[in-house]
Amino acid sequence: MPAILVREILVRRSPLRGSRRLAPLVVCACLAFSAFFEMIEWWSSVAGGSAAADFLGTQGEVWDTQWDMFLALVGAVTSLFLLSRWHDRQLPVGPPVCPVPAAPVA
Protein backbone atom coordinates (compact mmCIF):
# COMPACT_ATOMS: atom_id res chain seq x y z
CA MET A 1 0.00 0.00 0.00
CA PRO A 2 2.68 2.60 0.74
CA ALA A 3 4.31 1.87 -2.63
CA ILE A 4 1.15 2.77 -4.54
CA LEU A 5 0.64 5.84 -2.36
CA VAL A 6 4.19 7.07 -3.08
CA ARG A 7 3.70 6.23 -6.77
CA GLU A 8 0.48 8.26 -6.83
CA ILE A 9 2.18 11.27 -5.29
CA LEU A 10 5.14 11.10 -7.67
CA VAL A 11 2.96 10.63 -10.76
CA ARG A 12 0.68 13.53 -9.86
CA ARG A 13 3.22 15.99 -8.43
CA SER A 14 6.38 15.40 -10.46
CA PRO A 15 7.32 15.02 -14.12
CA LEU A 16 8.05 11.30 -13.59
CA ARG A 17 4.91 9.89 -15.25
CA GLY A 18 6.08 7.28 -17.74
CA SER A 19 9.70 7.58 -16.62
CA ARG A 20 11.97 4.61 -15.97
CA ARG A 21 13.05 6.31 -12.76
CA LEU A 22 9.60 6.13 -11.17
CA ALA A 23 9.71 2.52 -9.92
CA PRO A 24 13.21 2.69 -8.38
CA LEU A 25 12.32 5.95 -6.61
CA VAL A 26 9.14 4.40 -5.22
CA VAL A 27 11.09 1.41 -3.90
CA CYS A 28 13.71 3.72 -2.39
CA ALA A 29 11.01 5.76 -0.64
CA CYS A 30 9.45 2.61 0.82
CA LEU A 31 12.83 1.39 2.04
CA ALA A 32 13.59 4.80 3.53
CA PHE A 33 10.29 4.73 5.43
CA SER A 34 11.02 1.19 6.64
CA ALA A 35 14.52 2.19 7.78
CA PHE A 36 13.10 5.20 9.63
CA PHE A 37 10.58 2.96 11.40
CA GLU A 38 13.36 0.55 12.39
CA MET A 39 15.32 3.49 13.81
CA ILE A 40 12.28 4.46 15.90
CA GLU A 41 12.11 0.88 17.20
CA TRP A 42 15.81 0.97 18.06
CA TRP A 43 15.51 4.35 19.81
CA SER A 44 12.54 3.08 21.84
CA SER A 45 14.46 -0.04 22.86
CA VAL A 46 17.42 2.08 23.98
CA ALA A 47 15.15 4.44 25.91
CA GLY A 48 12.89 1.76 27.41
CA GLY A 49 15.39 -0.97 28.17
CA SER A 50 14.11 -4.52 28.54
CA ALA A 51 10.44 -3.49 28.69
CA ALA A 52 10.72 -1.99 25.19
CA ALA A 53 12.20 -5.21 23.81
CA ASP A 54 9.17 -7.11 25.10
CA PHE A 55 6.82 -4.53 23.60
CA LEU A 56 8.48 -4.60 20.18
CA GLY A 57 7.98 -8.35 19.93
CA THR A 58 11.34 -9.34 18.47
CA GLN A 59 11.27 -12.54 20.57
CA GLY A 60 15.05 -12.58 20.62
CA GLU A 61 15.34 -12.66 16.81
CA VAL A 62 18.64 -11.00 15.94
CA TRP A 63 17.68 -10.59 12.27
CA ASP A 64 14.30 -8.95 12.94
CA THR A 65 15.32 -5.57 11.52
CA GLN A 66 16.85 -7.12 8.41
CA TRP A 67 13.78 -9.29 7.84
CA ASP A 68 11.49 -6.27 8.20
CA MET A 69 13.53 -4.30 5.67
CA PHE A 70 13.72 -7.25 3.26
CA LEU A 71 9.97 -7.78 3.43
CA ALA A 72 9.42 -4.05 2.81
CA LEU A 73 11.55 -4.40 -0.32
CA VAL A 74 9.66 -7.51 -1.48
CA GLY A 75 6.30 -5.86 -0.77
CA ALA A 76 7.18 -2.67 -2.66
CA VAL A 77 8.52 -4.51 -5.70
CA THR A 78 5.59 -6.95 -5.75
CA SER A 79 2.96 -4.24 -5.44
CA LEU A 80 4.59 -2.21 -8.22
CA PHE A 81 4.84 -5.27 -10.43
CA LEU A 82 1.24 -6.34 -9.86
CA LEU A 83 -0.57 -3.01 -9.54
CA SER A 84 1.23 -0.45 -11.74
CA ARG A 85 -0.86 -1.04 -14.87
CA TRP A 86 -4.09 -0.99 -12.88
CA HIS A 87 -2.95 2.21 -11.19
CA ASP A 88 -2.13 3.83 -14.56
CA ARG A 89 -5.64 3.03 -15.82
CA GLN A 90 -7.15 4.69 -12.74
CA LEU A 91 -5.24 7.94 -13.23
CA PRO A 92 -6.71 10.71 -15.38
CA VAL A 93 -5.31 11.07 -18.89
CA GLY A 94 -3.27 14.17 -19.56
CA PRO A 95 -0.10 15.85 -18.47
CA PRO A 96 1.04 15.36 -14.88
CA VAL A 97 -0.22 17.86 -12.39
CA CYS A 98 2.97 19.66 -11.49
CA PRO A 99 2.69 23.11 -9.93
CA VAL A 100 4.67 25.61 -11.99
CA PRO A 101 5.83 28.69 -10.13
CA ALA A 102 4.55 31.91 -11.61
CA ALA A 103 7.07 34.20 -13.23
CA PRO A 104 7.77 37.30 -11.16
CA VAL A 105 6.16 40.41 -12.51
CA ALA A 106 8.64 43.23 -12.86
Coordinates of N, CA, C and O in Angstrom, one line a residue:
M1 N 0.8 -1.2 0.0 CA 0.0 0.0 0.0 C 0.9 1.3 0.0 O 0.6 2.2 -0.8
P2 N 1.9 1.4 0.8 CA 2.7 2.6 0.7 C 3.3 2.8 -0.6 O 3.5 3.9 -1.0
A3 N 3.7 1.7 -1.3 CA 4.3 1.9 -2.6 C 3.4 2.5 -3.6 O 3.8 3.4 -4.4
I4 N 2.1 2.2 -3.6 CA 1.1 2.8 -4.5 C 0.8 4.2 -4.1 O 0.7 5.1 -5.0
L5 N 0.8 4.5 -2.8 CA 0.6 5.8 -2.4 C 1.8 6.7 -2.8 O 1.6 7.8 -3.3
V6 N 3.0 6.3 -2.6 CA 4.2 7.1 -3.1 C 4.2 7.2 -4.6 O 4.4 8.3 -5.1
R7 N 3.8 6.2 -5.3 CA 3.7 6.2 -6.8 C 2.7 7.3 -7.2 O 2.9 8.0 -8.1
E8 N 1.5 7.3 -6.5 CA 0.5 8.3 -6.8 C 1.0 9.7 -6.6 O 0.8 10.6 -7.5
I9 N 1.7 9.9 -5.6 CA 2.2 11.3 -5.3 C 3.2 11.7 -6.3 O 3.2 12.8 -6.9
L10 N 4.1 10.8 -6.7 CA 5.1 11.1 -7.7 C 4.6 11.3 -9.1 O 5.0 12.2 -9.8
V11 N 3.6 10.5 -9.4 CA 3.0 10.6 -10.8 C 2.2 11.9 -10.9 O 2.3 12.6 -11.9
R12 N 1.5 12.3 -9.8 CA 0.7 13.5 -9.9 C 1.5 14.8 -9.6 O 1.1 15.9 -10.1
R13 N 2.5 14.8 -8.8 CA 3.2 16.0 -8.4 C 4.6 16.2 -9.0 O 5.3 17.1 -8.6
S14 N 5.1 15.3 -9.9 CA 6.4 15.4 -10.5 C 6.3 15.0 -11.9 O 5.3 14.5 -12.4
P15 N 7.3 15.4 -12.7 CA 7.3 15.0 -14.1 C 7.8 13.6 -14.4 O 8.3 13.3 -15.4
L16 N 7.6 12.7 -13.5 CA 8.1 11.3 -13.6 C 7.1 10.3 -14.2 O 7.4 9.2 -14.4
R17 N 5.9 10.8 -14.6 CA 4.9 9.9 -15.3 C 5.5 9.3 -16.5 O 6.0 10.0 -17.4
G18 N 5.5 8.0 -16.6 CA 6.1 7.3 -17.7 C 7.6 7.2 -17.7 O 8.2 6.7 -18.7
S19 N 8.2 7.6 -16.7 CA 9.7 7.6 -16.6 C 10.2 6.2 -16.1 O 9.5 5.6 -15.3
R20 N 11.4 5.8 -16.5 CA 12.0 4.6 -16.0 C 12.5 4.8 -14.5 O 12.8 3.8 -13.8
R21 N 12.6 6.0 -14.1 CA 13.1 6.3 -12.8 C 12.0 6.2 -11.7 O 12.3 6.2 -10.5
L22 N 10.7 6.1 -12.1 CA 9.6 6.1 -11.2 C 9.6 4.9 -10.2 O 9.6 5.1 -9.0
A23 N 9.7 3.7 -10.8 CA 9.7 2.5 -9.9 C 10.9 2.5 -8.9 O 10.7 2.2 -7.7
P24 N 12.1 2.7 -9.4 CA 13.2 2.7 -8.4 C 13.1 3.7 -7.3 O 13.4 3.5 -6.1
L25 N 12.5 4.9 -7.6 CA 12.3 5.9 -6.6 C 11.2 5.5 -5.6 O 11.3 5.8 -4.4
V26 N 10.2 4.9 -6.1 CA 9.1 4.4 -5.2 C 9.7 3.4 -4.3 O 9.4 3.4 -3.0
V27 N 10.5 2.4 -4.8 CA 11.1 1.4 -3.9 C 12.0 2.1 -2.9 O 12.0 1.7 -1.7
C28 N 12.8 3.0 -3.3 CA 13.7 3.7 -2.4 C 12.9 4.4 -1.3 O 13.3 4.5 -0.1
A29 N 11.8 5.1 -1.6 CA 11.0 5.8 -0.6 C 10.4 4.8 0.4 O 10.4 5.1 1.6
C30 N 10.0 3.6 -0.1 CA 9.4 2.6 0.8 C 10.5 2.1 1.7 O 10.3 1.9 2.9
L31 N 11.7 1.9 1.2 CA 12.8 1.4 2.0 C 13.3 2.5 3.0 O 13.6 2.1 4.2
A32 N 13.2 3.7 2.6 CA 13.6 4.8 3.5 C 12.6 4.9 4.7 O 13.0 5.1 5.8
F33 N 11.3 4.7 4.4 CA 10.3 4.7 5.4 C 10.5 3.5 6.4 O 10.4 3.7 7.6
S34 N 10.8 2.4 5.8 CA 11.0 1.2 6.6 C 12.2 1.4 7.5 O 12.2 1.0 8.7
A35 N 13.3 1.9 7.0 CA 14.5 2.2 7.8 C 14.2 3.2 8.9 O 14.7 3.0 10.0
F36 N 13.5 4.2 8.6 CA 13.1 5.2 9.6 C 12.3 4.5 10.8 O 12.5 4.8 11.9
F37 N 11.4 3.7 10.4 CA 10.6 3.0 11.4 C 11.5 2.1 12.3 O 11.3 2.0 13.5
E38 N 12.4 1.4 11.6 CA 13.4 0.6 12.4 C 14.2 1.4 13.3 O 14.5 0.9 14.4
M39 N 14.6 2.6 12.9 CA 15.3 3.5 13.8 C 14.5 3.9 15.0 O 15.0 4.0 16.1
I40 N 13.2 4.1 14.8 CA 12.3 4.5 15.9 C 12.2 3.3 16.9 O 12.2 3.5 18.1
E41 N 12.1 2.1 16.3 CA 12.1 0.9 17.2 C 13.4 0.8 18.0 O 13.4 0.5 19.2
W42 N 14.5 1.0 17.4 CA 15.8 1.0 18.1 C 15.9 2.0 19.2 O 16.3 1.8 20.3
W43 N 15.5 3.3 18.8 CA 15.5 4.3 19.8 C 14.6 4.0 21.0 O 15.0 4.3 22.1
S44 N 13.4 3.4 20.7 CA 12.5 3.1 21.8 C 13.1 2.0 22.7 O 12.9 1.9 23.9
S45 N 13.9 1.0 22.1 CA 14.5 0.0 22.9 C 15.6 0.5 23.7 O 15.8 0.0 24.8
V46 N 16.3 1.5 23.2 CA 17.4 2.1 24.0 C 16.8 2.9 25.1 O 17.3 2.8 26.3
A47 N 15.8 3.6 24.9 CA 15.1 4.4 25.9 C 14.4 3.6 26.9 O 14.4 3.9 28.1
G48 N 13.7 2.5 26.5 CA 12.9 1.8 27.4 C 13.6 0.6 28.1 O 13.0 0.0 29.0
G49 N 14.7 0.2 27.6 CA 15.4 -1.0 28.2 C 14.7 -2.3 27.8 O 14.2 -2.5 26.7
S50 N 14.7 -3.2 28.8 CA 14.1 -4.5 28.5 C 12.6 -4.5 28.3 O 12.1 -5.4 27.6
A51 N 11.9 -3.6 28.9 CA 10.4 -3.5 28.7 C 10.1 -3.2 27.2 O 9.2 -3.7 26.7
A52 N 10.9 -2.3 26.6 CA 10.7 -2.0 25.2 C 11.0 -3.2 24.3 O 10.3 -3.4 23.3
A53 N 11.9 -4.0 24.6 CA 12.2 -5.2 23.8 C 11.0 -6.2 23.9 O 10.7 -6.8 22.8
D54 N 10.4 -6.3 25.0 CA 9.2 -7.1 25.1 C 8.0 -6.5 24.3 O 7.3 -7.2 23.7
F55 N 7.9 -5.2 24.3 CA 6.8 -4.5 23.6 C 7.0 -4.6 22.1 O 6.0 -4.8 21.4
L56 N 8.2 -4.6 21.6 CA 8.5 -4.6 20.2 C 8.2 -6.0 19.6 O 8.0 -6.1 18.4
G57 N 8.3 -7.0 20.4 CA 8.0 -8.3 19.9 C 9.0 -9.0 19.1 O 8.7 -9.8 18.2
T58 N 10.3 -8.7 19.3 CA 11.3 -9.3 18.5 C 11.6 -10.8 18.9 O 12.1 -11.6 18.1
Q59 N 11.1 -11.2 20.0 CA 11.3 -12.5 20.6 C 12.7 -13.0 20.5 O 13.0 -14.2 20.2
G60 N 13.7 -12.2 20.6 CA 15.0 -12.6 20.6 C 15.6 -12.8 19.2 O 16.7 -13.3 19.1
E61 N 14.9 -12.5 18.2 CA 15.3 -12.7 16.8 C 16.4 -11.6 16.5 O 16.0 -10.4 16.5
V62 N 17.6 -12.0 16.2 CA 18.6 -11.0 15.9 C 18.5 -10.4 14.5 O 19.0 -9.3 14.3
W63 N 17.8 -11.1 13.6 CA 17.7 -10.6 12.3 C 16.3 -9.9 12.0 O 15.9 -9.8 10.9
D64 N 15.6 -9.5 13.1 CA 14.3 -8.9 12.9 C 14.3 -7.7 12.1 O 13.5 -7.5 11.2
T65 N 15.3 -6.8 12.3 CA 15.3 -5.6 11.5 C 15.6 -5.9 10.1 O 15.0 -5.3 9.2
Q66 N 16.5 -6.8 9.8 CA 16.8 -7.1 8.4 C 15.7 -7.8 7.7 O 15.4 -7.5 6.5
W67 N 15.0 -8.7 8.4 CA 13.8 -9.3 7.8 C 12.7 -8.3 7.5 O 12.1 -8.3 6.5
D68 N 12.5 -7.3 8.4 CA 11.5 -6.3 8.2 C 11.8 -5.5 7.0 O 11.0 -5.2 6.1
M69 N 13.1 -5.1 6.8 CA 13.5 -4.3 5.7 C 13.4 -5.1 4.4 O 13.0 -4.6 3.3
F70 N 13.8 -6.4 4.4 CA 13.7 -7.3 3.3 C 12.3 -7.4 2.8 O 12.0 -7.3 1.6
L71 N 11.4 -7.6 3.8 CA 10.0 -7.8 3.4 C 9.4 -6.5 2.9 O 8.5 -6.5 2.1
A72 N 9.9 -5.3 3.4 CA 9.4 -4.0 2.8 C 9.9 -3.9 1.4 O 9.1 -3.5 0.5
L73 N 11.1 -4.4 1.1 CA 11.5 -4.4 -0.3 C 10.7 -5.3 -1.2 O 10.3 -4.9 -2.3
V74 N 10.5 -6.5 -0.7 CA 9.7 -7.5 -1.5 C 8.2 -7.0 -1.7 O 7.7 -7.1 -2.8
G75 N 7.7 -6.4 -0.7 CA 6.3 -5.9 -0.8 C 6.2 -4.7 -1.8 O 5.3 -4.6 -2.6
A76 N 7.2 -3.8 -1.7 CA 7.2 -2.7 -2.7 C 7.3 -3.1 -4.1 O 6.6 -2.7 -5.0
V77 N 8.3 -4.0 -4.3 CA 8.5 -4.5 -5.7 C 7.3 -5.3 -6.2 O 6.9 -5.1 -7.3
T78 N 6.8 -6.1 -5.4 CA 5.6 -6.9 -5.7 C 4.4 -6.1 -6.0 O 3.7 -6.3 -7.1
S79 N 4.1 -5.1 -5.2 CA 3.0 -4.2 -5.4 C 3.1 -3.4 -6.7 O 2.2 -3.2 -7.5
L80 N 4.4 -2.9 -7.0 CA 4.6 -2.2 -8.2 C 4.4 -3.1 -9.4 O 3.8 -2.7 -10.4
F81 N 4.9 -4.3 -9.3 CA 4.8 -5.3 -10.4 C 3.4 -5.7 -10.7 O 3.0 -5.7 -11.9
L82 N 2.6 -5.9 -9.7 CA 1.2 -6.3 -9.9 C 0.2 -5.2 -10.1 O -0.8 -5.4 -10.7
L83 N 0.5 -4.0 -9.5 CA -0.6 -3.0 -9.5 C -0.3 -1.8 -10.4 O -1.1 -0.9 -10.5
S84 N 0.9 -1.7 -11.0 CA 1.2 -0.5 -11.7 C 0.3 -0.2 -12.9 O -0.1 0.9 -13.2
R85 N 0.0 -1.2 -13.7 CA -0.9 -1.0 -14.9 C -2.3 -0.7 -14.4 O -2.9 0.2 -15.0
W86 N -2.8 -1.3 -13.4 CA -4.1 -1.0 -12.9 C -4.1 0.4 -12.4 O -5.1 1.2 -12.6
H87 N -3.0 0.8 -11.7 CA -2.9 2.2 -11.2 C -2.9 3.2 -12.3 O -3.6 4.3 -12.3
D88 N -2.2 2.9 -13.4 CA -2.1 3.8 -14.6 C -3.5 4.0 -15.2 O -3.9 5.1 -15.7
R89 N -4.3 2.9 -15.2 CA -5.6 3.0 -15.8 C -6.6 3.9 -14.9 O -7.5 4.4 -15.4
Q90 N -6.3 3.9 -13.7 CA -7.2 4.7 -12.7 C -6.8 6.2 -12.8 O -7.7 7.0 -12.3
L91 N -5.6 6.5 -13.2 CA -5.2 7.9 -13.2 C -5.9 8.7 -14.4 O -6.1 8.1 -15.5
P92 N -6.2 9.9 -14.3 CA -6.7 10.7 -15.4 C -5.7 10.9 -16.5 O -4.5 10.9 -16.2
V93 N -6.2 10.9 -17.7 CA -5.3 11.1 -18.9 C -4.9 12.5 -19.0 O -5.8 13.4 -18.8
G94 N -3.7 12.8 -19.4 CA -3.3 14.2 -19.6 C -1.9 14.4 -19.0 O -1.3 13.4 -18.4
P95 N -1.4 15.6 -19.0 CA -0.1 15.8 -18.5 C -0.1 15.7 -17.0 O -1.2 15.9 -16.3
P96 N 1.0 15.4 -16.3 CA 1.0 15.4 -14.9 C 0.7 16.7 -14.3 O 1.0 17.7 -14.8
V97 N 0.1 16.6 -13.1 CA -0.2 17.9 -12.4 C 1.0 18.3 -11.6 O 1.3 17.7 -10.6
C98 N 1.7 19.2 -12.1 CA 3.0 19.7 -11.5 C 2.9 21.2 -11.3 O 2.8 21.9 -12.3
P99 N 2.8 21.7 -10.1 CA 2.7 23.1 -9.9 C 3.9 23.8 -10.5 O 5.0 23.5 -10.2
V100 N 3.6 24.8 -11.4 CA 4.7 25.6 -12.0 C 4.7 27.0 -11.3 O 3.6 27.6 -11.3
P101 N 5.8 27.4 -10.8 CA 5.8 28.7 -10.1 C 5.6 29.8 -11.1 O 6.1 29.7 -12.3
A102 N 4.8 30.8 -10.7 CA 4.6 31.9 -11.6 C 5.8 32.8 -11.8 O 6.6 32.9 -10.8
A103 N 5.9 33.3 -13.0 CA 7.1 34.2 -13.2 C 6.9 35.5 -12.5 O 5.7 36.0 -12.4
P104 N 7.9 36.0 -11.9 CA 7.8 37.3 -11.2 C 7.4 38.4 -12.1 O 8.0 38.5 -13.2
V105 N 6.5 39.3 -11.7 CA 6.2 40.4 -12.5 C 7.1 41.6 -12.1 O 7.2 41.9 -11.0
A106 N 7.7 42.1 -13.1 CA 8.6 43.2 -12.9 C 8.0 44.6 -13.0 O 7.0 44.8 -13.5

